[in-house]
Coordinates of N, CA and C in Angstrom, one line a residue:
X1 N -18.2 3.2 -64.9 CA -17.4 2.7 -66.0 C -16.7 1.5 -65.5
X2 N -17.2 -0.1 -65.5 CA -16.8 -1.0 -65.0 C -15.3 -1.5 -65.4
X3 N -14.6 -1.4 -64.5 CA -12.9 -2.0 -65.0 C -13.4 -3.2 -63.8
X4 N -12.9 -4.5 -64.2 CA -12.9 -5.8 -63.7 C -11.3 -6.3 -63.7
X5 N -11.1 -6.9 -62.5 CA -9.8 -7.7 -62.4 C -10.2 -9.2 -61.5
X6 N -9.1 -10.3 -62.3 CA -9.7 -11.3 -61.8 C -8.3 -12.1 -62.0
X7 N -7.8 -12.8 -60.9 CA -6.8 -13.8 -61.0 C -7.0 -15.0 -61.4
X8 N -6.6 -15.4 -62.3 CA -6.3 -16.9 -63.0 C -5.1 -17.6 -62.3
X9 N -5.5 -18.2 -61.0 CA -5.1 -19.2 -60.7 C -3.5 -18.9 -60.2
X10 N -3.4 -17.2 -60.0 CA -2.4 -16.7 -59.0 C -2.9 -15.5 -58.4
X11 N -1.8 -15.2 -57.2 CA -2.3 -13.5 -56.5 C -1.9 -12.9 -57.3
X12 N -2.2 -11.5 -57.6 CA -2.0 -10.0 -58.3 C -1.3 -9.5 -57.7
X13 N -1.5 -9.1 -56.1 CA -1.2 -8.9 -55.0 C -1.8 -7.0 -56.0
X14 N -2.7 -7.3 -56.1 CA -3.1 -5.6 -56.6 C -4.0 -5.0 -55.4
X15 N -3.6 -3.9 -55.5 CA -4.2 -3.3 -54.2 C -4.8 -1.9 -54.6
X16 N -5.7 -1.6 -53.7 CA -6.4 -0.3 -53.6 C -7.3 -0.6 -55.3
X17 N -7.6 -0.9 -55.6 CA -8.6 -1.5 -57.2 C -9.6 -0.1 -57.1
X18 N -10.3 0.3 -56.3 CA -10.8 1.3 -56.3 C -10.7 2.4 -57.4
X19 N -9.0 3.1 -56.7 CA -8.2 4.0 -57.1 C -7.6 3.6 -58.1
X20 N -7.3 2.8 -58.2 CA -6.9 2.2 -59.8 C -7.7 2.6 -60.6
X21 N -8.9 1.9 -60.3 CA -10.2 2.3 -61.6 C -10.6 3.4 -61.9
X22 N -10.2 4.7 -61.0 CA -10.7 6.0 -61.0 C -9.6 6.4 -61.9
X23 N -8.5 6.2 -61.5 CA -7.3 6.3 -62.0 C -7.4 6.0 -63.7
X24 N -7.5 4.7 -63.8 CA -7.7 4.2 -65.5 C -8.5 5.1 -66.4
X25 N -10.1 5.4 -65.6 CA -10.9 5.7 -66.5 C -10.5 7.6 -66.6
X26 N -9.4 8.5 -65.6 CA -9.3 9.6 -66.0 C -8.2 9.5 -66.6
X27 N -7.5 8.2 -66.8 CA -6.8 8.5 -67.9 C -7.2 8.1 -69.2
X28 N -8.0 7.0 -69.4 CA -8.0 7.2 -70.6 C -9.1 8.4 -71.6
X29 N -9.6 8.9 -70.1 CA -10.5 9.7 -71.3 C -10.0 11.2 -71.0
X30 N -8.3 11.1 -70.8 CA -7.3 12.4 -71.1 C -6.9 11.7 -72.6
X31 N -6.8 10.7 -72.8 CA -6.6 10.7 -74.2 C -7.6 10.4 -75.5
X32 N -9.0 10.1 -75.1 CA -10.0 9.3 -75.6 C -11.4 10.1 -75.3
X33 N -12.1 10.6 -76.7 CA -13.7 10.7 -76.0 C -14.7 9.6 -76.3
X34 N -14.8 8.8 -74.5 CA -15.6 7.7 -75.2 C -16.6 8.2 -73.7
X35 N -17.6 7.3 -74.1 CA -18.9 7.2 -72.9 C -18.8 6.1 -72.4
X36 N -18.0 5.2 -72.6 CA -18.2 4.2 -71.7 C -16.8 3.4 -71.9
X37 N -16.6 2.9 -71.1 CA -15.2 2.4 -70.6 C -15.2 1.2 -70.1
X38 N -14.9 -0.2 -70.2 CA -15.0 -1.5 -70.2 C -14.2 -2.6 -70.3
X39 N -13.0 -2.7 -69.5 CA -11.8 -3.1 -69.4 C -11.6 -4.5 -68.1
X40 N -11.3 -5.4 -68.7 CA -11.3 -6.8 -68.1 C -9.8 -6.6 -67.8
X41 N -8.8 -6.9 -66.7 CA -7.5 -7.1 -66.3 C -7.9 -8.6 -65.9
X42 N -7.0 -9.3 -66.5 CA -6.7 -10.9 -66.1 C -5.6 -11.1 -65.6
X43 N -5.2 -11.7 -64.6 CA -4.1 -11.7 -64.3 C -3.9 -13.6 -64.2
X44 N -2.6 -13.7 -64.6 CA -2.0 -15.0 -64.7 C -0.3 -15.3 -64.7
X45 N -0.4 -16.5 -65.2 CA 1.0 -16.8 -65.2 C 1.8 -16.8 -66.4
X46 N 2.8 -18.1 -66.9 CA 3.5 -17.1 -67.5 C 3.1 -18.8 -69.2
X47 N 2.8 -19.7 -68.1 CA 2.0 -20.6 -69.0 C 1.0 -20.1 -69.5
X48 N 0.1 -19.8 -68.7 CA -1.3 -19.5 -69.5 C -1.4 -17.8 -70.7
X49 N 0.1 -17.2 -69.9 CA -0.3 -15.7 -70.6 C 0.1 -16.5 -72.6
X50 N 1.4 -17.6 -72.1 CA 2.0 -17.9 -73.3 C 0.8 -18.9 -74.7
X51 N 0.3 -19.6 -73.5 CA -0.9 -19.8 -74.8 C -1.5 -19.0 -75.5
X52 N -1.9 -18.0 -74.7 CA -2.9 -17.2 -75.5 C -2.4 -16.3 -76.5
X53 N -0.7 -15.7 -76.1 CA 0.3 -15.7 -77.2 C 0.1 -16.7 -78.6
X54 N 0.7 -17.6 -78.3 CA 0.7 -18.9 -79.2 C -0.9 -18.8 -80.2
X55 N -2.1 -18.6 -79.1 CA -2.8 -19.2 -79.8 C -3.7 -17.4 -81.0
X56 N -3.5 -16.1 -80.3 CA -4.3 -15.4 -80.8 C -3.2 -14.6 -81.4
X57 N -1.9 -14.8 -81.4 CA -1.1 -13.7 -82.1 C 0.0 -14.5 -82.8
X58 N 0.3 -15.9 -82.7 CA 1.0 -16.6 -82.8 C 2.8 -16.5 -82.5
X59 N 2.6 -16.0 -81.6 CA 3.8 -15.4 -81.0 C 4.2 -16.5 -80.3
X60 N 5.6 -17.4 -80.1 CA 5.8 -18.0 -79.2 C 6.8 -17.7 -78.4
X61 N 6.6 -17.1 -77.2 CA 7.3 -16.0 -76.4 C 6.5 -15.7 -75.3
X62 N 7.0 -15.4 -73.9 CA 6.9 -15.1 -72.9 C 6.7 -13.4 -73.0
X63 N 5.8 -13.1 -72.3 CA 5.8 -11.7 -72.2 C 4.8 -11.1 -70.9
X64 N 4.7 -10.0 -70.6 CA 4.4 -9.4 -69.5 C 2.6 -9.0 -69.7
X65 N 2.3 -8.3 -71.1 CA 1.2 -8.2 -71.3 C 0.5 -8.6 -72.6
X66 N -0.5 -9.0 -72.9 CA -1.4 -9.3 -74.3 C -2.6 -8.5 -74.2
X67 N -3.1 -7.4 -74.8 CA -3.9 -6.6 -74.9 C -5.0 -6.8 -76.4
X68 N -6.1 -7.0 -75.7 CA -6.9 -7.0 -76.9 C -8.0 -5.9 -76.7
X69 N -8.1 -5.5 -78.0 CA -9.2 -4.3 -78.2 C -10.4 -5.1 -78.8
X70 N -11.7 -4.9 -78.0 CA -12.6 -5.6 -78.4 C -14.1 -4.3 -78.6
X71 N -13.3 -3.1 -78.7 CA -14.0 -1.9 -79.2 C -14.8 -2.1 -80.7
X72 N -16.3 -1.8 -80.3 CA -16.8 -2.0 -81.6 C -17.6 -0.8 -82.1
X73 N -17.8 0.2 -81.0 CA -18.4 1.4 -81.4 C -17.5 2.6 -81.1
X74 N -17.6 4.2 -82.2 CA -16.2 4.9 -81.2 C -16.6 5.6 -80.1
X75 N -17.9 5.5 -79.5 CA -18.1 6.3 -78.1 C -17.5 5.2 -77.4
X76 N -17.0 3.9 -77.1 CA -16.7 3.1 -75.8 C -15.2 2.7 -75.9
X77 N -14.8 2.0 -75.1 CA -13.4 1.3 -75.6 C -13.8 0.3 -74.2
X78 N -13.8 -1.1 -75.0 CA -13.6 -2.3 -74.3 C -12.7 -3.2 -74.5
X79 N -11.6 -3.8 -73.4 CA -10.7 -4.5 -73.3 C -10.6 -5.5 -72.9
X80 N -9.9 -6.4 -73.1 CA -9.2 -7.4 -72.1 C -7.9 -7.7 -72.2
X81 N -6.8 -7.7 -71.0 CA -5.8 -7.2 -70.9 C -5.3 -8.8 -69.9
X82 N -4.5 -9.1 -70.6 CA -3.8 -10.5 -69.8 C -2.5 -10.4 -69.4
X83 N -2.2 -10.1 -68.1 CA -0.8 -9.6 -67.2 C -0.4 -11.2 -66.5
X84 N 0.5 -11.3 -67.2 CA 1.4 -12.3 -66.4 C 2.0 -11.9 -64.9
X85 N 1.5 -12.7 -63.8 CA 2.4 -11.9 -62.8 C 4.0 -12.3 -62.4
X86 N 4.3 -13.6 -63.5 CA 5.7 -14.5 -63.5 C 6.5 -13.5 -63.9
X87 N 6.1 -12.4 -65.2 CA 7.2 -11.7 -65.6 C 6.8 -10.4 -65.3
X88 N 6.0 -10.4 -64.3 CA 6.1 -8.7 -63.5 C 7.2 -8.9 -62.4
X89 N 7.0 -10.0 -61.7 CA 7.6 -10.3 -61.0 C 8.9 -10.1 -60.9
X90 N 9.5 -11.1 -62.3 CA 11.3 -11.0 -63.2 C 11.5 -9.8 -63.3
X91 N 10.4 -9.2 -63.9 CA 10.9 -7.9 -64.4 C 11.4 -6.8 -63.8
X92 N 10.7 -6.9 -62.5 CA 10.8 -6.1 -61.3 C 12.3 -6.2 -61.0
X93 N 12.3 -7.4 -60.7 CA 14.4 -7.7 -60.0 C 15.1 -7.4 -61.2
X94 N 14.4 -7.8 -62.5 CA 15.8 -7.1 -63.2 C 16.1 -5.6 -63.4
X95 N 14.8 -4.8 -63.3 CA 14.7 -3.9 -63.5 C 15.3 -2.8 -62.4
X96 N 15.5 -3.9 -61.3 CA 15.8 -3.2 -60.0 C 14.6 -2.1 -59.3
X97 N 13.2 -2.2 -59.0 CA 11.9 -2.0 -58.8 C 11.4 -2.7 -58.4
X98 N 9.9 -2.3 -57.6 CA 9.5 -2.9 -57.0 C 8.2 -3.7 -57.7
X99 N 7.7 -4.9 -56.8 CA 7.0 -6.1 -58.0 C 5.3 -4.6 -58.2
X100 N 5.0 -3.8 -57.0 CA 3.9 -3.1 -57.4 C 3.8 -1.8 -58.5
X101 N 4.9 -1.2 -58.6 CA 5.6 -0.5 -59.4 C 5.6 -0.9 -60.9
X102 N 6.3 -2.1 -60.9 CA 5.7 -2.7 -62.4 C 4.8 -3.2 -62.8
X103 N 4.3 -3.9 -61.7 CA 2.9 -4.3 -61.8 C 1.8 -2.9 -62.5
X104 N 1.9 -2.2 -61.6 CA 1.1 -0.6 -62.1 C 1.6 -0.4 -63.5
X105 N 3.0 -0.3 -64.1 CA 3.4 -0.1 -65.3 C 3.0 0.1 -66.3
X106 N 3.0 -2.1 -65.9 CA 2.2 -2.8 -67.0 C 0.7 -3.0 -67.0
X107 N -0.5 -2.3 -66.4 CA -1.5 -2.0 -66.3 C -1.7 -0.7 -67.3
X108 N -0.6 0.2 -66.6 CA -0.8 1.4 -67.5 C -0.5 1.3 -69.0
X109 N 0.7 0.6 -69.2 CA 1.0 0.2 -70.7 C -0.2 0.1 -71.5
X110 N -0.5 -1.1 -70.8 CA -1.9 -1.9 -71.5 C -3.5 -0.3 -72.0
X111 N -3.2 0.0 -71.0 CA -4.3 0.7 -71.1 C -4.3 2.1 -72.2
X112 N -2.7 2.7 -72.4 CA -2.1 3.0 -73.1 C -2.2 2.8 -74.6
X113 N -1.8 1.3 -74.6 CA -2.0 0.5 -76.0 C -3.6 1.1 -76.9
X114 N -4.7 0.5 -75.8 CA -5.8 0.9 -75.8 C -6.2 2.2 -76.1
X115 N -5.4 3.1 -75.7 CA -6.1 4.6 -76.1 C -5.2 5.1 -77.8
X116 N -4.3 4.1 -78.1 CA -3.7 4.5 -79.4 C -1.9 4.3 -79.5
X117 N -1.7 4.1 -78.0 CA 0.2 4.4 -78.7 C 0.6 3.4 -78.6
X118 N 1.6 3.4 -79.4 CA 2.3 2.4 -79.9 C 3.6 1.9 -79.0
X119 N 4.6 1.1 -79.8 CA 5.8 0.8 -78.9 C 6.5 0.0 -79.9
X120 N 6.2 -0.3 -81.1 CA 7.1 -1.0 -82.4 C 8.6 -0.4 -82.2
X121 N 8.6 1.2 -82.4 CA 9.9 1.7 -82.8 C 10.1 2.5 -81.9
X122 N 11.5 2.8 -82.0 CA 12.3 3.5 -81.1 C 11.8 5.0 -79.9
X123 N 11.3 5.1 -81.4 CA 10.3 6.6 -80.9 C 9.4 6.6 -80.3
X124 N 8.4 5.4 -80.5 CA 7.1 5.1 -79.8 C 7.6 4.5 -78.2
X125 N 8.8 3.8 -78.5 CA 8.6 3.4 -77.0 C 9.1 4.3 -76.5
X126 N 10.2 5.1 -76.4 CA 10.1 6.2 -76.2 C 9.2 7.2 -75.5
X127 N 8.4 7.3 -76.2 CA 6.8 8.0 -75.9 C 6.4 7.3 -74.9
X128 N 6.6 5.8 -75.3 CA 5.4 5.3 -74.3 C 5.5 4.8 -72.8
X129 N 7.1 4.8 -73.2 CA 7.8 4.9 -71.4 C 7.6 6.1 -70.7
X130 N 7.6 7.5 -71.0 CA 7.4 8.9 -70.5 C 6.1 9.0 -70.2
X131 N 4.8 8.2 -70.7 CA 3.6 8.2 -70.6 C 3.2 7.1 -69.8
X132 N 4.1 6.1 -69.4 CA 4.2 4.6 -68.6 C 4.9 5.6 -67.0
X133 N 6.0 6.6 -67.6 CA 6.4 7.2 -66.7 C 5.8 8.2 -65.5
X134 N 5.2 9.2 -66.2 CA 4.4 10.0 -66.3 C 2.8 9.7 -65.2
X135 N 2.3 8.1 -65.6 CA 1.2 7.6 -64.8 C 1.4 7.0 -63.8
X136 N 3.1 6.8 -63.6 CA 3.1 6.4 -62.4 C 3.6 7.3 -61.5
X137 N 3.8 7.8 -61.9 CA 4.0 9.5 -60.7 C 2.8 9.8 -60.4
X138 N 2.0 10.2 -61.4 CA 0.9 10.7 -61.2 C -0.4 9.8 -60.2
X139 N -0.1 8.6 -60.6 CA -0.8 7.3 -59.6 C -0.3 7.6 -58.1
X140 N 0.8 7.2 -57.5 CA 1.3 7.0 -56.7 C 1.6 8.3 -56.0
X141 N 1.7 9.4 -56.2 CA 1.4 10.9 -55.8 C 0.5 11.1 -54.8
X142 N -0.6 10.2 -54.9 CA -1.7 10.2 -53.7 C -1.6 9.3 -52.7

């Protein structure tokens, strides 16, 4: 089940990708029954994440992740997932964390998004920090 990651024109500083990908695909099919699994991570900055903002959601704002579902059948789920590493980085010192920690996060968020949960309202994010929470215990455990 191919998960791909590829830096646009900065480091990720992502490590162990292996274990990640093993990692992604048993989580998402704890929440998902699909046969095939297809997930692009892009990593970039905070210019290029903002175009793609501007240009596919019309959002004009900085942000950490833009997740697209490009699922067309219900046995698969295929993505592409655009992680700024400018505001993993910020987010990290504000958050008082570390840059891999969030980094992981916001991988998991994304992938999250992708299996169905939300983060609009109070409740969802809620949910989706305990499940953001939750995967990085469970990641980083080994």
């Amino acid at each position: 089940m191919p998960i791909h990651y590829y830096e646009q024109e900065v480091n990720a500083k992502l490590q162990q990708r292996r274990k990640l990908s093993a990692y992604l695909n048993d989580l998402i099919r704890e929440h998902l029954e699909v046969k095939q699994v297809n997930l692009t991570y892009i990593f970039c900055n905070d210019d290029y994440l903002l175009t793609i903002n501007k240009q596919f959601l019309n959002h004009d704002t900085y942000t950490d992740i833009v997740t697209f579902d490009l699922t067309e059948q219900e046995d698969e789920l295929i993505g592409e997932l655009y992680i700024s590493t400018d505001r993993i980085a910020e987010n990290a010192e504000t958050h008082g964390t570390t840059y891999q920690e969030e980094l992981h996060r916001v991988i998991f968020h994304g992938a999250l998004h992708l299996c169905g949960f939300k983060d609009k309202t109070a409740k969802d994010q809620k949910e989706m920090r305990q499940m953001e929470d939750h995967s990085l215990k469970a990641y980083f455990k080994n």
